[in-house]
Amino acid sequence: MAILQRFLLASVFVSCLVATCYGGVSFKSLHPTLTVTATHKEGVLKAGLDNITVTWALDPSAPAGTDASYKTIKVKLCYAPVSQVDRGWRKTKDDLTKDKTCSHKIVAKPYIAGGAVATATWTVQRDVPTAKYFVRAYAHNASDMEVAYGQTTSTEKKTNLFDIEAVTGRHVSLDIASICFSAFSVVSLFGFFFLERRKTRIAEAK
Amino acid sequence: MSTEIEGSPGTSMHGVTGREPVLAFSVASPMVPTDKTAHFDLPVDSEHKAKKFKLFSFANPHMRTFHLSWISFFTCFVSTFAAAPLVPIIRDNLNLTKGDIGNAGVASVSGSIFSRLVMGAVCDLLGPRYGCAFLVMMTAPTVFCMSFVSSAGGYVAVRFMIGFSLATFVSCQYWMSTMFNSQIIGLVNGTAAGWGNMGGGATQLLMPLLFEIIKSAGATPFTAWRIAFFIPGWLHIIMGLLVLTLGQDLPDGNLSTLQKKGEVAKDQFGKVLWYAVTNYRTWIFVLLYGYSMGVELSTDNVIAEYFYDRFDLKLHTAGVIAATFGMANLLARPFGGFASDYMARHFGMRGRLWTLWTLQTMGGVFCILLGRATSLPVAIAHMIIFSIGAQAACGATFGVVPFISRRSLGIISGLTGAGGNFGSGLTQLLFFTNAKHSTGTGLSYMGIMIVACTLPVAFVHFPQWGSMFLPPSKGVVEEQYYIKEYSEDEREKNMHLGNIKFAENCRSERGNRVASVATPPHA
């Protein structure tokens, strides 16, 4: 019992030690120095079929030397606020290590200084869920920390959003296999049942 | 030995509690005579029920029945909770909200409240072998239905239908009571229940693993999870066929004699129900089990998603961690029963009640801490202690239930079991369906509710043994408590004799004071 008590006390003590984590970069500290655009076909985009062409460049009005620390640009597909409602796993948090707004990677390219516009075309992946999206690009420094960003929508994330429709994941072959196995289960069960009933009736009649 | 009225309501549930007064791996011959004319692998009594429990044997019919039974129950747990570790994928495929996920969790445990009630009647009509096979093979199509699901409504409906399969608990216990002598049925049933519950843990390990394998074979995520569901479906069919081909209803294989037994004098269902329902202790235990078994079922549904989201783990890593929660049932539940028995030897019923309170409250406290954990190792440690507390409390609950009533034991056990499912549904509805608070907050609230709902155990008072804080009423003995279940007329017909014998056997619940209280001469 004493050992158990000590173990319990130790557990309670350990549990009270809150492990400190190195906080990530705060989104509020970043400046929107990148101009990002995303072009795609009209209407709802289909996952697995349609493309999005993204471009990004340093904002011409940004003061010189802003991009001195930019090493990589990571472009991501981000959820619009309307698609985050009632879905805590997509929540926006200021700490970028905890932020789940931009969970889908589009492309990552090294940053080329000089103000030229970079482009990339991306086919919407098959595991992208049905939702409203916008595109955001983060500039990372040499230690892979975010230092700046740019996005295709306004600060409130209400304008210039586009819809993506996910694949259903269903296949006709799966449906058919499912029906076959279900039928097998039911038929073999009733088959056994009636066969055995007939056998006992014959045995009793003897 | 207590005499049983054959076929009376609730006799099929005897032993469900796993804690009937005599618990052993075997019954010695003078107590129960061995039938020497029978040629079975194990020593048997006059009804050819086994007197010995040989765990690693598959001999026909007794041990084979045990293994068929618990594996079928395990399979149903696997399929009922198969969706839980895959929720991070399913929620993206079907565009689910937190409310949808919570509702599906509630649905998965609600169906069996009704199916368990029906299952008893099915076993009486068709026998446990067909009862088990029917349930397992008729719920196989519901598992395969996951490949058709394309909306939140469909998802909730399919999980509700799969949940019906948890009624295999009833067929499992019923079948073993036809195969094992009532003196060892306690341990046999307790082991089967615990090992079946492990399926809720095994599935957290199995499904993400299957998902990864299928994905690496080339399927896209939204198809891979649907294919993964075929495996539990096949397990249903395989177990159903094994039960039909290898199983038999009775040691002698004859179903019709089982039906003939029902012609012996039955107890009145209405009376049995009345004594169960009017005993306040029944309802306290319904509540308690809702917060030990109930939270176990709820946690099976949410824990993998919790680890995946909060600590940014890979799907199969979250599954491995979640699996340890359910797999602890292997030892934790029997440990709870053992702890209850051990404390009873020294402190009697008071010891049992304190053990139950301590284990369940400990589980609740660590559930609160689990919800607030911010680092992974701490969260895992809290989860393990929480699981041991909750599951041992399940075992300890059924350490007390047999003493509430002897006449209505079956119904009280059934109500307690239903309370577990109901508690699970309620908890998921309250804390895991609302998007306003995170899963972590939900776990902490659930922990607070566990602690609060365990307090009523202090009100359970047995006049002959006392309660957690009060001593026994002066001069009251066990017989007086158990005699009350039969009216004057029934006592004249000597229907209460079984209870007298039971009361004699219960004297050990006085703890160390057994010798000090005088036993009255028999009425």
Coordinates of N, CA, C and O in Angstrom, one line a residue, chain A residues 14-22 98, chain B residues 373-378:
Chain A
V14 N 4.4 14.7 -10.9 CA 4.8 14.8 -12.2 C 3.8 15.5 -13.1 O 4.2 16.3 -14.0
S15 N 2.6 15.2 -12.8 CA 1.5 15.8 -13.7 C 1.4 17.3 -13.5 O 0.9 18.0 -14.4
C16 N 1.9 17.7 -12.3 CA 1.8 19.2 -12.1 C 2.9 20.0 -12.8 O 2.8 21.2 -12.9
L17 N 3.9 19.3 -13.2 CA 5.0 20.0 -13.9 C 4.5 20.2 -15.3 O 4.4 19.3 -16.1
V18 N 4.3 21.4 -15.7 CA 3.8 21.6 -17.0 C 5.1 21.8 -17.9 O 5.9 22.6 -17.6
A19 N 5.2 21.0 -18.9 CA 6.4 21.0 -19.7 C 6.3 22.3 -20.5 O 5.3 22.7 -21.1
T20 N 7.4 23.0 -20.5 CA 7.4 24.3 -21.3 C 7.7 23.9 -22.8 O 8.6 23.1 -23.1
C21 N 7.0 24.5 -23.7 CA 7.4 24.3 -25.1 C 7.9 25.6 -25.6 O 7.5 26.7 -25.2
Y22 N 8.8 25.5 -26.6 CA 9.2 26.7 -27.2 C 8.1 27.2 -28.1 O 7.7 26.6 -29.0
K98 N 1.0 25.8 -33.5 CA -0.3 25.2 -33.1 C -1.4 25.5 -34.1 O -2.5 25.0 -34.0
Chain B
A373 N -3.5 17.8 -19.9 CA -2.1 17.5 -20.1 C -1.6 18.3 -21.3 O -2.3 18.4 -22.3
T374 N -0.4 18.8 -21.2 CA 0.1 19.5 -22.4 C 1.4 18.9 -23.0 O 1.8 19.3 -24.0
S375 N 1.9 17.8 -22.3 CA 3.0 17.1 -22.9 C 2.6 15.7 -23.1 O 1.9 15.1 -22.3
L376 N 3.2 15.1 -24.1 CA 2.8 13.7 -24.5 C 3.0 12.7 -23.4 O 2.1 11.9 -23.1
P377 N 4.2 12.6 -22.9 CA 4.5 11.5 -21.9 C 3.6 11.6 -20.7 O 3.1 10.6 -20.1
V378 N 3.3 12.9 -20.2 CA 2.4 13.1 -19.1 C 1.0 12.6 -19.4 O 0.4 12.0 -18.6

